[in-house]
Structure formats: C-alpha cells, structure tokens
Amino acid sequence: MSEYFRNIGSGISTILTGMGITLRHFFNAVKRKGDAGIDEENYFNQVDGLVTLQYPREAIPTPEIGRYRLYNEIDDCIGCGQCARACPIDCITIETIKVTKDDLAVCGKTSGGQQKRFWVPVFDIDIAQCMTCGICSAVCPTECLYHTQVSDFSEFNRDNMIYHFGNLTKLEAEAKEKKLAEEKKAAAAKKEVSEKSEG
Ligand code: SF4
Ligand code: SF4
C-alpha cells in the first residue's frame, strides 16, 4: 500500500517538475515577444525563450563567416574564367570578348589597379544549382566574386534564380566583337604587307 502512495507522489512530483520547466520557457518566451534579442551580437548565446521566430519580421542572423548568395562585383572582374573552370557543377556561364587596343582605357582598371583586357558580356550564375562550396570565390584573383550574407532568396520563377552580372548588353557585345574582328583583320593585313616587303 505504501508503495502505491509513493508512486502517486513520484508521479505528481514529475508532473510538477515538467510543468515548472514548461512554464519557465513560456514566461521567457512571452518576455522576449517582439524583436528583442534577435541580433547578431547575442542571438546564438541565448538559451531561453527562443521558441518560434515571427519570420520574416524576425530572422536568424547569418554568421559573418557563412557562405551564402554569391555576388560578382563585375567592375573588378577581369574575365579570366578561373571561377567557371573551377566550379564542380558548372553553374557559372561566362563569355568574354578581348578588348581592342583603343578600348583599353574605356574598359578601365580594377579597383586594385589591374588593366582589364576582356569585356564580360555574359557572367551568369545559376544560383539554384550553386551549392555554395566557395571554390569559385577562393580562386578569383581579384576577389570580386564573393559570398554575401543574404541567405533567403527564394523565387516563384526558376528563371529568376539565374543571376546576370555581365557588363555589356547584347548590342554592345556585337559592336565590340565587330570592332575586334576589324582590328584582327587590319593586323593581319599589316603583317602580310611587312612579310612581302621583307621577302
Ligand atoms: S560556390 Fe561552388 S557551386 Fe557555387 S558557383 Fe561557386 S564553385 Fe560553383
Ligand atoms: S575568377 Fe574572378 S576575375 Fe576571373 S572571371 Fe571569375 S569572377 Fe571574374
């Protein structure tokens, strides 16, 4: 009989302990209701009250060292193509056009002072395929390709997941290609004349 009452007592004590923990979390959660506490400084150190975030009004901060959405600062891109060659799943598409001599100044330099020698009319990243491995940004010689802290970039339309960073329109690219072809033709003609005069 005494064991019977002991079991009841133990059951009541277990329920009270559980309820105590539940109520503690409940009141802590009510206390932090609103935007309080959701910032980079202290979010990951909080242990109480974090039950449900009111997303998107509240969102978990992304750590500074995290790798999230890619971005290409195209003004600093030299069109070397190393990123596209290094990407293990080929989700970077790049097309370049050699800059003609008289366009070098127009094409300009990177922020690090390197002369750019290629136009980059197409620089597309299929971000839906990108697995954020970081290989492309690691090999980029000008560090223009980098991961931002933007972690939420869902889209209804799959096509919107292809990000375009190219620095020429289609018409501009056609004009640059034509100009380059003319430069090559003139150089070939000059070479022929000089070879004939030497011969
Ligand atoms: S992060 Fe990885 S998968 Fe994404 S584009 Fe760069 S190399 Fe490709
Ligand atoms: S590696 Fe960097 S500089 Fe080279 S094409 Fe890619 S983004 Fe541009």
PDB file of N, CA and C and ligand atoms in Angstrom, residues 72 74 76-84 92 94 96 120 123 136 139-145, ligand 2:
ATOM      1  N   ASN A  72      28.963  39.023 -57.833  1.00  0.00           N
ATOM      2  CA  ASN A  72      30.155  39.396 -58.593  1.00  0.00           C
ATOM      3  C   ASN A  72      30.206  40.910 -58.768  1.00  0.00           C
ATOM      4  N   ILE A  74      31.257  43.164 -60.804  1.00  0.00           N
ATOM      5  CA  ILE A  74      31.708  42.988 -62.189  1.00  0.00           C
ATOM      6  C   ILE A  74      32.747  44.041 -62.616  1.00  0.00           C
ATOM      7  N   ASP A  76      35.272  44.792 -61.148  1.00  0.00           N
ATOM      8  CA  ASP A  76      36.598  44.277 -60.786  1.00  0.00           C
ATOM      9  C   ASP A  76      36.898  42.931 -61.441  1.00  0.00           C
ATOM     10  N   CYS A  77      35.996  42.459 -62.269  1.00  0.00           N
ATOM     11  CA  CYS A  77      36.179  41.141 -62.904  1.00  0.00           C
ATOM     12  C   CYS A  77      37.044  41.294 -64.147  1.00  0.00           C
ATOM     13  N   ILE A  78      38.094  40.479 -64.257  1.00  0.00           N
ATOM     14  CA  ILE A  78      38.995  40.582 -65.418  1.00  0.00           C
ATOM     15  C   ILE A  78      38.660  39.530 -66.487  1.00  0.00           C
ATOM     16  N   GLY A  79      37.600  38.787 -66.271  1.00  0.00           N
ATOM     17  CA  GLY A  79      37.159  37.814 -67.275  1.00  0.00           C
ATOM     18  C   GLY A  79      38.108  36.649 -67.478  1.00  0.00           C
ATOM     19  N   CYS A  80      38.846  36.298 -66.446  1.00  0.00           N
ATOM     20  CA  CYS A  80      39.841  35.220 -66.593  1.00  0.00           C
ATOM     21  C   CYS A  80      39.189  33.839 -66.697  1.00  0.00           C
ATOM     22  N   GLY A  81      37.985  33.698 -66.188  1.00  0.00           N
ATOM     23  CA  GLY A  81      37.253  32.432 -66.315  1.00  0.00           C
ATOM     24  C   GLY A  81      37.671  31.351 -65.319  1.00  0.00           C
ATOM     25  N   GLN A  82      38.557  31.684 -64.399  1.00  0.00           N
ATOM     26  CA  GLN A  82      39.015  30.656 -63.442  1.00  0.00           C
ATOM     27  C   GLN A  82      37.872  30.124 -62.595  1.00  0.00           C
ATOM     28  N   CYS A  83      36.953  31.019 -62.223  1.00  0.00           N
ATOM     29  CA  CYS A  83      35.825  30.597 -61.376  1.00  0.00           C
ATOM     30  C   CYS A  83      34.976  29.556 -62.090  1.00  0.00           C
ATOM     31  N   ALA A  84      34.678  29.815 -63.386  1.00  0.00           N
ATOM     32  CA  ALA A  84      33.827  28.888 -64.148  1.00  0.00           C
ATOM     33  C   ALA A  84      34.525  27.543 -64.327  1.00  0.00           C
ATOM     34  N   ILE A  92      28.400  28.365 -63.435  1.00  0.00           N
ATOM     35  CA  ILE A  92      28.780  29.720 -63.869  1.00  0.00           C
ATOM     36  C   ILE A  92      28.977  29.686 -65.384  1.00  0.00           C
ATOM     37  N   ILE A  94      30.251  31.997 -68.508  1.00  0.00           N
ATOM     38  CA  ILE A  94      30.960  33.251 -68.767  1.00  0.00           C
ATOM     39  C   ILE A  94      31.333  33.337 -70.244  1.00  0.00           C
ATOM     40  N   THR A  96      33.472  36.056 -72.889  1.00  0.00           N
ATOM     41  CA  THR A  96      34.323  37.250 -72.876  1.00  0.00           C
ATOM     42  C   THR A  96      34.664  37.689 -74.304  1.00  0.00           C
ATOM     43  N   VAL A 120      33.144  41.408 -70.394  1.00  0.00           N
ATOM     44  CA  VAL A 120      32.446  40.206 -69.908  1.00  0.00           C
ATOM     45  C   VAL A 120      30.946  40.396 -70.156  1.00  0.00           C
ATOM     46  N   PHE A 123      28.015  36.921 -67.681  1.00  0.00           N
ATOM     47  CA  PHE A 123      28.504  36.289 -66.448  1.00  0.00           C
ATOM     48  C   PHE A 123      27.269  35.906 -65.652  1.00  0.00           C
ATOM     49  N   CYS A 136      34.847  28.796 -56.281  1.00  0.00           N
ATOM     50  CA  CYS A 136      34.985  29.882 -57.262  1.00  0.00           C
ATOM     51  C   CYS A 136      35.526  31.156 -56.626  1.00  0.00           C
ATOM     52  N   VAL A 139      39.310  30.950 -55.834  1.00  0.00           N
ATOM     53  CA  VAL A 139      40.300  31.042 -56.923  1.00  0.00           C
ATOM     54  C   VAL A 139      40.279  32.399 -57.630  1.00  0.00           C
ATOM     55  N   CYS A 140      39.285  33.217 -57.341  1.00  0.00           N
ATOM     56  CA  CYS A 140      39.170  34.505 -58.049  1.00  0.00           C
ATOM     57  C   CYS A 140      40.367  35.405 -57.719  1.00  0.00           C
ATOM     58  N   PRO A 141      41.154  35.782 -58.734  1.00  0.00           N
ATOM     59  CA  PRO A 141      42.384  36.547 -58.451  1.00  0.00           C
ATOM     60  C   PRO A 141      42.131  37.983 -57.983  1.00  0.00           C
ATOM     61  N   THR A 142      40.980  38.541 -58.326  1.00  0.00           N
ATOM     62  CA  THR A 142      40.724  39.935 -57.920  1.00  0.00           C
ATOM     63  C   THR A 142      39.757  40.024 -56.732  1.00  0.00           C
ATOM     64  N   GLU A 143      39.324  38.883 -56.252  1.00  0.00           N
ATOM     65  CA  GLU A 143      38.385  38.796 -55.127  1.00  0.00           C
ATOM     66  C   GLU A 143      37.081  39.544 -55.381  1.00  0.00           C
ATOM     67  N   CYS A 144      36.700  39.591 -56.665  1.00  0.00           N
ATOM     68  CA  CYS A 144      35.448  40.293 -56.981  1.00  0.00           C
ATOM     69  C   CYS A 144      34.238  39.376 -56.820  1.00  0.00           C
ATOM     70  N   LEU A 145      34.493  38.071 -56.777  1.00  0.00           N
ATOM     71  CA  LEU A 145      33.401  37.104 -56.628  1.00  0.00           C
ATOM     72  C   LEU A 145      33.380  36.648 -55.168  1.00  0.00           C
TER      73      LEU A 145
HETATM   74  S1  SF4 B   2      37.714  34.316 -61.301  1.00  0.00           S
HETATM   75 FE1  SF4 B   2      37.065  36.355 -60.652  1.00  0.00          FE
HETATM   76  S2  SF4 B   2      38.055  37.732 -62.119  1.00  0.00           S
HETATM   77 FE2  SF4 B   2      38.114  35.684 -63.013  1.00  0.00          FE
HETATM   78  S3  SF4 B   2      36.248  35.597 -64.291  1.00  0.00           S
HETATM   79 FE3  SF4 B   2      35.738  34.718 -62.288  1.00  0.00          FE
HETATM   80  S4  SF4 B   2      34.882  36.466 -61.161  1.00  0.00           S
HETATM   81 FE4  SF4 B   2      35.982  37.296 -62.895  1.00  0.00          FE
END
